[in-house]
PDB file of C-alpha atoms in Angstrom:
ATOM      1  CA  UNK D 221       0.057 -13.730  30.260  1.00 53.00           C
ATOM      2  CA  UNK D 222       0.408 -14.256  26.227  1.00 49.00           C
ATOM      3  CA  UNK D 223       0.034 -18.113  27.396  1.00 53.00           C
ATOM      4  CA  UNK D 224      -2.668 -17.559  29.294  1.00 50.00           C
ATOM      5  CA  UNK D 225      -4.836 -15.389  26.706  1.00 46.00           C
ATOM      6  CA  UNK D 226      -3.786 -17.735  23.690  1.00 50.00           C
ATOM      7  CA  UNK D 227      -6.048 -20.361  26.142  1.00 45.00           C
ATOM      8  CA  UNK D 228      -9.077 -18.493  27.019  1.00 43.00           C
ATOM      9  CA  UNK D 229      -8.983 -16.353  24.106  1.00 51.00           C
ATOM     10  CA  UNK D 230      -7.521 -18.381  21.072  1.00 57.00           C
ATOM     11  CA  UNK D 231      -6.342 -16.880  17.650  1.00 74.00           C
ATOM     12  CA  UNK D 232      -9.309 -18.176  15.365  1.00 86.00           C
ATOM     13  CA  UNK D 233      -8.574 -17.300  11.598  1.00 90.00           C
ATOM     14  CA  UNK D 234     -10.417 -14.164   9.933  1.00 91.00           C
ATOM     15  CA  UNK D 235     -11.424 -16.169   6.629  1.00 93.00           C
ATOM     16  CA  UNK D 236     -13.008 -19.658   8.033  1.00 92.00           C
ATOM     17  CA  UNK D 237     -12.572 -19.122  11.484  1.00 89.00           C
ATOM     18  CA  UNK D 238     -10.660 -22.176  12.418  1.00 89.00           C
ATOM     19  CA  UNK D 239      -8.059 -22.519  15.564  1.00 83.00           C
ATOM     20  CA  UNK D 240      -5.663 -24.349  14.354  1.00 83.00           C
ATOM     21  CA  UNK D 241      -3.371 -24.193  11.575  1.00 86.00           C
ATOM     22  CA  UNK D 242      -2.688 -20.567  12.120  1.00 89.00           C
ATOM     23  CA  UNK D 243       0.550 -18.707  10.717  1.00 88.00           C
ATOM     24  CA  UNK D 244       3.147 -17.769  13.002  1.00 84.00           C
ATOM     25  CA  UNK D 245       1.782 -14.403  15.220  1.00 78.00           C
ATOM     26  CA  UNK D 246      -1.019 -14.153  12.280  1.00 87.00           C
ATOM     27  CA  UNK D 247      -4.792 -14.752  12.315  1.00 89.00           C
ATOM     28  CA  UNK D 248      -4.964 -16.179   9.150  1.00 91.00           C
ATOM     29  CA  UNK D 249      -4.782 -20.440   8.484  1.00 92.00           C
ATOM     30  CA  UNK D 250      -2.285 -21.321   6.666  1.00 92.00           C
ATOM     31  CA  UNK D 251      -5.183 -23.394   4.110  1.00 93.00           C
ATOM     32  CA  UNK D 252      -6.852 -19.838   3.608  1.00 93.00           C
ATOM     33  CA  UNK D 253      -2.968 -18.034   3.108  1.00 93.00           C
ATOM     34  CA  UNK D 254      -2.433 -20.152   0.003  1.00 94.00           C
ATOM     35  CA  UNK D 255      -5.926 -18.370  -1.866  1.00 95.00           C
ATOM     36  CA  UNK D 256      -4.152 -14.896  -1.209  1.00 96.00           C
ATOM     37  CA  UNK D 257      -2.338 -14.600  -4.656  1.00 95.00           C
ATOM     38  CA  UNK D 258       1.488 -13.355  -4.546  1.00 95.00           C
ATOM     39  CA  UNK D 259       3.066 -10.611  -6.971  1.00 94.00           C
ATOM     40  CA  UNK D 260       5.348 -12.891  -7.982  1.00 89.00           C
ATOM     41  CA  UNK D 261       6.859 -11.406 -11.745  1.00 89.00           C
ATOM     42  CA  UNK D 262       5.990  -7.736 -11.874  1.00 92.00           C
ATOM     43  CA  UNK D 263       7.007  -5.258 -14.268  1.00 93.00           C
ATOM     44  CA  UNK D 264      10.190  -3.928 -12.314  1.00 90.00           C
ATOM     45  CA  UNK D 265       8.856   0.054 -12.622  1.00 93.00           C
ATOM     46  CA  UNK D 266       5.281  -0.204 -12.144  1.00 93.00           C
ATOM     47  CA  UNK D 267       4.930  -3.440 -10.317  1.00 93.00           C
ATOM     48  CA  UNK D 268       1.753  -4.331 -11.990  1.00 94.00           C
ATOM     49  CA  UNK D 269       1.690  -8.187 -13.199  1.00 93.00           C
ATOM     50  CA  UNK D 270       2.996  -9.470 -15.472  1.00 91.00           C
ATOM     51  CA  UNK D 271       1.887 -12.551 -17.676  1.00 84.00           C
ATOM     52  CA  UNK D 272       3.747 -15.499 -19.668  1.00 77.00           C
ATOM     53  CA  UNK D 273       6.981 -14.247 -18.105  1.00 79.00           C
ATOM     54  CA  UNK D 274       9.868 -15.994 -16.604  1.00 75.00           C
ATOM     55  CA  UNK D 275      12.141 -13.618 -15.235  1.00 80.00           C
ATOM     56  CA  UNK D 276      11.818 -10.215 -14.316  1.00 80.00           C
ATOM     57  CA  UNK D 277      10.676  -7.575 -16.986  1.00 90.00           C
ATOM     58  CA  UNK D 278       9.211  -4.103 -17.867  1.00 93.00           C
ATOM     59  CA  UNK D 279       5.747  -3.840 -19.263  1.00 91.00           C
ATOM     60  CA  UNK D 280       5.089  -1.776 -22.708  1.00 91.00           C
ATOM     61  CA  UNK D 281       3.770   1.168 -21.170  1.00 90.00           C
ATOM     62  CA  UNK D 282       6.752   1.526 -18.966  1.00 93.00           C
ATOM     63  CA  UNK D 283       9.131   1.162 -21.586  1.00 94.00           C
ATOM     64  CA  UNK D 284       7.339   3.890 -23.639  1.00 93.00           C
ATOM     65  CA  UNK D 285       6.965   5.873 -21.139  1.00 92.00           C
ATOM     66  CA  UNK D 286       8.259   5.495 -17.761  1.00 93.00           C
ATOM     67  CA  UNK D 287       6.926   6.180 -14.614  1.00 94.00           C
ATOM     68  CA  UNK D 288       8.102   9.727 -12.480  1.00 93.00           C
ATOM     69  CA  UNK D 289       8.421   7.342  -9.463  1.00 96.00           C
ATOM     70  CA  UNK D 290      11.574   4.775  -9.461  1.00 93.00           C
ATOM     71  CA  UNK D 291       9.688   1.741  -8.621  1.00 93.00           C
ATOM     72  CA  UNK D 292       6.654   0.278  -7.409  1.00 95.00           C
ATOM     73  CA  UNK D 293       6.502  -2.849  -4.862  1.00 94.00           C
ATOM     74  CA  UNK D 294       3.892  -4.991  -3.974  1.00 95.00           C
ATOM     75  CA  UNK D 295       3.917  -8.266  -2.535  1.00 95.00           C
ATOM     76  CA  UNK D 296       0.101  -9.243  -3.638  1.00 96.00           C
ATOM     77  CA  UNK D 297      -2.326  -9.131  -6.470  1.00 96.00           C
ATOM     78  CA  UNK D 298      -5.484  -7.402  -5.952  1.00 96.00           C
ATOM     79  CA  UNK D 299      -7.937 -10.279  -6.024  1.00 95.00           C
ATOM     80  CA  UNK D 300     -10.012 -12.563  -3.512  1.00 96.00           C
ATOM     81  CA  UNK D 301      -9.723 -13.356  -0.953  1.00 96.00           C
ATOM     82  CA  UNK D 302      -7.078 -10.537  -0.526  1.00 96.00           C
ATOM     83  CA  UNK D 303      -9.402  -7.767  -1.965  1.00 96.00           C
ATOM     84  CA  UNK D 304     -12.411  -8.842   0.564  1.00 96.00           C
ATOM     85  CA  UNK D 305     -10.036  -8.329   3.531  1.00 95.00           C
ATOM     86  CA  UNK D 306      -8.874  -4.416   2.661  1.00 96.00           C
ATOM     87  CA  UNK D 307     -12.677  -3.576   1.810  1.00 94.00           C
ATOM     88  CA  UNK D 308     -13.441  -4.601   5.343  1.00 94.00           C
ATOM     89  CA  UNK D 309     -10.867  -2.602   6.812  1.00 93.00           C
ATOM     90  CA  UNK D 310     -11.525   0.217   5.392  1.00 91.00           C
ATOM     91  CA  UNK D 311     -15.030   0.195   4.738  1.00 91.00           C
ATOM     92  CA  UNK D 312     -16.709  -1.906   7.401  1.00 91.00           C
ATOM     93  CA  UNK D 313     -14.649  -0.288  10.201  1.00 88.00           C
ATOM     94  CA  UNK D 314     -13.118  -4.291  10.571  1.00 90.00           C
ATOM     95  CA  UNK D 315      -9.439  -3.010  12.426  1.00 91.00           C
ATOM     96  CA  UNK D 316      -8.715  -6.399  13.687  1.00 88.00           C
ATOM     97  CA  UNK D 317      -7.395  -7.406   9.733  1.00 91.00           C
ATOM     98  CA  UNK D 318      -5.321  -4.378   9.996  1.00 93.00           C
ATOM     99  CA  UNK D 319      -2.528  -6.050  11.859  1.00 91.00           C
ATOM    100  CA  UNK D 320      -3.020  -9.308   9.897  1.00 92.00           C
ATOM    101  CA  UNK D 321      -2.430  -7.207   6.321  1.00 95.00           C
ATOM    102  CA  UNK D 322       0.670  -5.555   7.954  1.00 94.00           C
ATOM    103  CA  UNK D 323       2.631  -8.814   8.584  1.00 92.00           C
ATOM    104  CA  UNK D 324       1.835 -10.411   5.804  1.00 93.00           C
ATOM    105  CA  UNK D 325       3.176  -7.102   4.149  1.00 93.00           C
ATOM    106  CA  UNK D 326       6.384  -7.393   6.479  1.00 90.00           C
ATOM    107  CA  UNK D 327       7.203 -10.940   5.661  1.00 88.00           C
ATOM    108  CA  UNK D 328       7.155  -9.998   1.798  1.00 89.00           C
ATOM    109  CA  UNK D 329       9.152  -6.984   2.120  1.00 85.00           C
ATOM    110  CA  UNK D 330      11.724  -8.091   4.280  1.00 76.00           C
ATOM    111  CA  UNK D 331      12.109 -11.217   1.664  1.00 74.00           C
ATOM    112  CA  UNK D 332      12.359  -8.354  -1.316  1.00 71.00           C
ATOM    113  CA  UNK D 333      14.473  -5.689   0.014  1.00 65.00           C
ATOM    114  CA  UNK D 334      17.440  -5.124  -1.795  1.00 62.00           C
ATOM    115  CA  UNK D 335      20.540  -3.168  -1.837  1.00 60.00           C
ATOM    116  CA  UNK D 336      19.181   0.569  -2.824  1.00 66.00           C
ATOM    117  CA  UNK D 337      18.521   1.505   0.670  1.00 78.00           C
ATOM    118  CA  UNK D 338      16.282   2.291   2.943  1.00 89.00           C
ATOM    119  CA  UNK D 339      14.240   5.413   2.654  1.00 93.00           C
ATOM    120  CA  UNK D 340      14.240   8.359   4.689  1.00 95.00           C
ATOM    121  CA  UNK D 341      10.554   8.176   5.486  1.00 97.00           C
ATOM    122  CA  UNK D 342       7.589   6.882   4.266  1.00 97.00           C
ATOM    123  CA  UNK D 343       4.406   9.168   3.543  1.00 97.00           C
ATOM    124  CA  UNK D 344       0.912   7.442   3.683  1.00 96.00           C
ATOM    125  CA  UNK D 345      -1.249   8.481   0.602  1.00 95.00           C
ATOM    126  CA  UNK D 346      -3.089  11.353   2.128  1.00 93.00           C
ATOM    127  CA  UNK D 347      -6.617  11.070   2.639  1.00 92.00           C
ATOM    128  CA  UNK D 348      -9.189  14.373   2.085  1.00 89.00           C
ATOM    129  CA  UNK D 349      -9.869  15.682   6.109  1.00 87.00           C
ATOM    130  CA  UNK D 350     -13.472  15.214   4.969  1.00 87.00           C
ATOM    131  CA  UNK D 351     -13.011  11.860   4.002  1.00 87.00           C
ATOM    132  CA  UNK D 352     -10.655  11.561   7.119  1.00 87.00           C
ATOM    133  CA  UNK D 353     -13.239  12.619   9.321  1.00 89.00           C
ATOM    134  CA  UNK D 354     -15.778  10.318   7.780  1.00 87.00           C
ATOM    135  CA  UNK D 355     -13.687   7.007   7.748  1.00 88.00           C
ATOM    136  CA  UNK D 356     -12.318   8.084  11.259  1.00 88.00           C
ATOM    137  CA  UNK D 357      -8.665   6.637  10.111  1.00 91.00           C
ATOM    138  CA  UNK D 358      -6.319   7.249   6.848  1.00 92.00           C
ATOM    139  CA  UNK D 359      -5.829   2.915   5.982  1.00 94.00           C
ATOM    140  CA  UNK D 360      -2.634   3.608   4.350  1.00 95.00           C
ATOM    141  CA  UNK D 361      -1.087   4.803   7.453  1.00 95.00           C
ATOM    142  CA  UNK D 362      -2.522   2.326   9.660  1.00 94.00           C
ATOM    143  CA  UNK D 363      -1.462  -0.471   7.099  1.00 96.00           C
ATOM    144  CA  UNK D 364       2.274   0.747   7.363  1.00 96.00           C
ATOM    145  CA  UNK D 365       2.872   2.056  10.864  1.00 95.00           C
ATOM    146  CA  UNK D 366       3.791  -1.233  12.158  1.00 93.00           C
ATOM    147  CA  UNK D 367       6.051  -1.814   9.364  1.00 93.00           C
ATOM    148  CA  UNK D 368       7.559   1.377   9.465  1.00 94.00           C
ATOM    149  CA  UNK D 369       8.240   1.379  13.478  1.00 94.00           C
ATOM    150  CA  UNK D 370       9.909  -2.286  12.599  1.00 92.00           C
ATOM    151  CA  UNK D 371      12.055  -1.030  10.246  1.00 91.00           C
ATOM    152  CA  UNK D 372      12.784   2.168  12.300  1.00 93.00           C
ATOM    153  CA  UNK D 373      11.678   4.428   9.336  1.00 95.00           C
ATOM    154  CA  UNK D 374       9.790   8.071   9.991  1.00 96.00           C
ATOM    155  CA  UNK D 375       6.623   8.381   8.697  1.00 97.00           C
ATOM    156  CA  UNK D 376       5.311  11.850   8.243  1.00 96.00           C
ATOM    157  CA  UNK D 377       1.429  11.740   7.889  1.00 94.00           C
ATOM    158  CA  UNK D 378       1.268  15.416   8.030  1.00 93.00           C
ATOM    159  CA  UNK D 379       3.909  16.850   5.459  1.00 95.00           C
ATOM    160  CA  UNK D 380       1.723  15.963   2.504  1.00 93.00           C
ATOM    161  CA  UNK D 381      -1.842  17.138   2.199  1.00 92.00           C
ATOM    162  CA  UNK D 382      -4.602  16.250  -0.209  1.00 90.00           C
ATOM    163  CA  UNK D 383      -6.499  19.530  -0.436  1.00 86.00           C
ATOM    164  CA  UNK D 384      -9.154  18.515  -3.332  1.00 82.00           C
ATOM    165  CA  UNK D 385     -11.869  16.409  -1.915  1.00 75.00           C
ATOM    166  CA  UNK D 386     -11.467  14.194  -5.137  1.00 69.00           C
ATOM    167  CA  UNK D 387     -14.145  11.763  -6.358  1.00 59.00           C
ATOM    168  CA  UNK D 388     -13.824   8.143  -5.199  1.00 62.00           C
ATOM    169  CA  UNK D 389     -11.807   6.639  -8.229  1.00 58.00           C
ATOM    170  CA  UNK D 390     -13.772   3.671  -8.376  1.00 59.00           C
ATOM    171  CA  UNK D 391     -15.563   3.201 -11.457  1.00 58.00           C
ATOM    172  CA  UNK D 392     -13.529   5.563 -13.754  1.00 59.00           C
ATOM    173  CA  UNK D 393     -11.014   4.505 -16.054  1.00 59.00           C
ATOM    174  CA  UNK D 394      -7.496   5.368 -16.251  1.00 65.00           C
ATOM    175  CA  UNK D 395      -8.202   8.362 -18.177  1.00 70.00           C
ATOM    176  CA  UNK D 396     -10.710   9.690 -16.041  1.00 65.00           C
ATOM    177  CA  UNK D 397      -8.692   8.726 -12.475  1.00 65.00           C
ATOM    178  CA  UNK D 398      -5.935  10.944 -14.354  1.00 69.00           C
ATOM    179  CA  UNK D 399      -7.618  14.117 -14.282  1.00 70.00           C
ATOM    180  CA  UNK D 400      -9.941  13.684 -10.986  1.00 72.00           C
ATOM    181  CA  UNK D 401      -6.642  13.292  -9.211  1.00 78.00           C
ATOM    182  CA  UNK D 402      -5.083  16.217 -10.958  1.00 82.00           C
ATOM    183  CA  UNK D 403      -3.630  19.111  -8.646  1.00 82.00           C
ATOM    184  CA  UNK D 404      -4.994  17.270  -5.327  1.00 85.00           C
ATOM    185  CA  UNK D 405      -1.896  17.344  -3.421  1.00 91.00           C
ATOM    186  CA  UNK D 406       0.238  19.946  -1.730  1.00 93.00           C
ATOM    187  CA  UNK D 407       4.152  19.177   0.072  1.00 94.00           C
ATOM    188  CA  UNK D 408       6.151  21.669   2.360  1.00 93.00           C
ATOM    189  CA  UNK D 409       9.632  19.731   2.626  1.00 93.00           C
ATOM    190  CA  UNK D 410      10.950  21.633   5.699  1.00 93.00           C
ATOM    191  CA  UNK D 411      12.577  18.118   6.438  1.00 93.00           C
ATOM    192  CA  UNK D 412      14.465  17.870   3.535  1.00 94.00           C
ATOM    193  CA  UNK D 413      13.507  14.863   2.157  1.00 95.00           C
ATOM    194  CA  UNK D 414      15.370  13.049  -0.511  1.00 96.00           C
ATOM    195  CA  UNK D 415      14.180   9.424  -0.357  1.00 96.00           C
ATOM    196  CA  UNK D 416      10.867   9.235   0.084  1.00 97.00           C
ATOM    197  CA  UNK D 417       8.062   6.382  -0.155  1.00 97.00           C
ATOM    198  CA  UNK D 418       4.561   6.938  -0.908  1.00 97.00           C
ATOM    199  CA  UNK D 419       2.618   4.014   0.869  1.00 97.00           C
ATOM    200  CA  UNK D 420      -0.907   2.902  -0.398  1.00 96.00           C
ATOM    201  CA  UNK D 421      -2.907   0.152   0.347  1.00 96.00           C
ATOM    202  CA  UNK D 422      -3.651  -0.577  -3.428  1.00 96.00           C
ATOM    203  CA  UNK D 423      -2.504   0.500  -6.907  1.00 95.00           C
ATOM    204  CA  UNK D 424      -4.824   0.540  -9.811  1.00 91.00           C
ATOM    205  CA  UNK D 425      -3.766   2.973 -12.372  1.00 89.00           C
ATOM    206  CA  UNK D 426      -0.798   4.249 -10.764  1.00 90.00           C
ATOM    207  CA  UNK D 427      -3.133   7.844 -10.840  1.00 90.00           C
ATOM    208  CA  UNK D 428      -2.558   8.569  -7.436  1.00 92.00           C
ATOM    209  CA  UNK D 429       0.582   7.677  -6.475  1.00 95.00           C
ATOM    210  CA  UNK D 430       2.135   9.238  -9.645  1.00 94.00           C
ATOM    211  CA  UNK D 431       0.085  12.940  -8.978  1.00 93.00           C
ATOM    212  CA  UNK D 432       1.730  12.514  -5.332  1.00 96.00           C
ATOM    213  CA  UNK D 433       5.542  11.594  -6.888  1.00 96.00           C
ATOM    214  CA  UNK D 434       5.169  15.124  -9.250  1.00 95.00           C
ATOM    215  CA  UNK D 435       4.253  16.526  -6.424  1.00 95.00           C
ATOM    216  CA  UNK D 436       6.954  15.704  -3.915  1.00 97.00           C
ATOM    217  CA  UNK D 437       9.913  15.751  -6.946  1.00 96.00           C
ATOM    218  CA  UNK D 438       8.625  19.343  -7.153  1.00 94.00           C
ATOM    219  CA  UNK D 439       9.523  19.778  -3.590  1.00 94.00           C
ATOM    220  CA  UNK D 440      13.211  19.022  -4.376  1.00 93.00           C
ATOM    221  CA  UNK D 441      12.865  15.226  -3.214  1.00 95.00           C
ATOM    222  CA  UNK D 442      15.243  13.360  -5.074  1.00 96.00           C
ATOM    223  CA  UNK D 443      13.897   9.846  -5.281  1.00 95.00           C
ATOM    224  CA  UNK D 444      10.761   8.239  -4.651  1.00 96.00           C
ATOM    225  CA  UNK D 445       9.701   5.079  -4.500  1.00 96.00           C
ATOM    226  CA  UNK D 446       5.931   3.397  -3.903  1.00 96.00           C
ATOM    227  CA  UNK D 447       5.229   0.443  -1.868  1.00 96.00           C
ATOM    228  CA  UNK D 448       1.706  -0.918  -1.826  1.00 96.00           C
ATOM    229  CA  UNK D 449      -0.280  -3.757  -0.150  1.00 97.00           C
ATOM    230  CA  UNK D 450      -1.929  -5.082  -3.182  1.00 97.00           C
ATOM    231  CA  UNK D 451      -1.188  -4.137  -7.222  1.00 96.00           C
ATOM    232  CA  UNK D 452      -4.582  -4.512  -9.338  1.00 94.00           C
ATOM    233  CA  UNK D 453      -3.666  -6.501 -12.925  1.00 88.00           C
ATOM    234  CA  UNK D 454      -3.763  -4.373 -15.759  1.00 72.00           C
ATOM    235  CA  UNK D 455      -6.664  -2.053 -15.830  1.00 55.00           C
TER     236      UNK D 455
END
């Protein structure tokens, strides 16, 4: 049946639509794969690129003041064509790149794992039910489901709730994502967490995902870690 729908309905990629040339089980060429830009030498806290460095390092504002979190991953650098394909998901309702974002995640992060452990589960950044309800799906979660169930890691959508309808942090600077995230989360751990990750499709300032670490340290989790699709450069 695969066989059969790879022939009437062929795999055509989602940047120049051409059939052929496709990565393995992904809708994307492998000419158009090359443009999407790799994380290659992050800072080792934050995971936000690094420049004119050779082996792996931390970044200034790390080593002055280090993150609550224990360490950021991501796989890609926010930039074309990369950054086209998550604004379609998530703002021109385009699912089918969903899938395509998740493996190319899963590749990366099976390539990167290394001997700290799994975590217990992973928590999508919670979305606003406002915002839920407008968007009609949370990206974050739909981004890391697949890599989650392949993994055979919980994910628990529902312990974590973001109960200010904050401001779209686009546009602001770091200063001002700082306080429009302040106080917008709230955590019951009746599981007992200890190793969590926070999952989001991309990092700018680290605002978010750092609000949500307080938040779930303050809940007695012991260690938490942040993986994210795509890390912007310094802000």
């Amino acid at each position: 049946m695969r066989s059969l729908l790879d022939i009437l309905y062929p795999y055509r990629c989602l940047l120049c639509d051409a059939s052929g040339g496709l990565l393995d089980g992904i809708a994307i060429c492998q000419h158009c794969a090359v443009d999407i830009v790799e994380n290659h030498l992050p800072c080792m806290h934050c995971g936000v690129p690094l420049k004119g460095v050779t082996e792996q390092s931390i970044c200034g504002q790390c080593l002055s003041k280090p993150p609550s979190y224990q360490r950021l991953w991501s796989p890609f650098i926010y930039s074309q064509p990369l950054e086209w394909m998550i604004q379609q998901l998530k703002f021109n309702d385009k699912l089918a790149f969903g899938p395509v974002l998740s493996m190319l995640m899963m590749q990366k992060l099976f390539c990167w794992h290394d001997d700290t452990g799994w975590p217990e589960v992973i928590i999508p950044m919670p979305l606003h039910s406002a915002r839920l309800r407008q968007r009609g799906f949370n990206q974050s979660e739909l981004l890391i489901r697949p890599v989650a169930e392949a993994l055979n890691i919980k994910i628990d959508s529902t312990c974590c709730q973001r109960v200010r309808n904050t401001q779209h942090q686009t546009g602001k600077n770091a200063r001002q994502r700082k306080q429009n995230i302040k106080g917008a989360f709230r955590f019951q751990n009746k599981q007992a967490y200890r190793h969590v990750v926070i999952f989001d499709d991309v990092v700018t300032t680290t605002s978010s995902v750092s609000e949500l670490t307080k938040t779930l340290l303050s809940g007695q989790v012991e260690r938490v870690d942040v993986w994210c699709l795509a890390r912007a450069e310094k802000y």
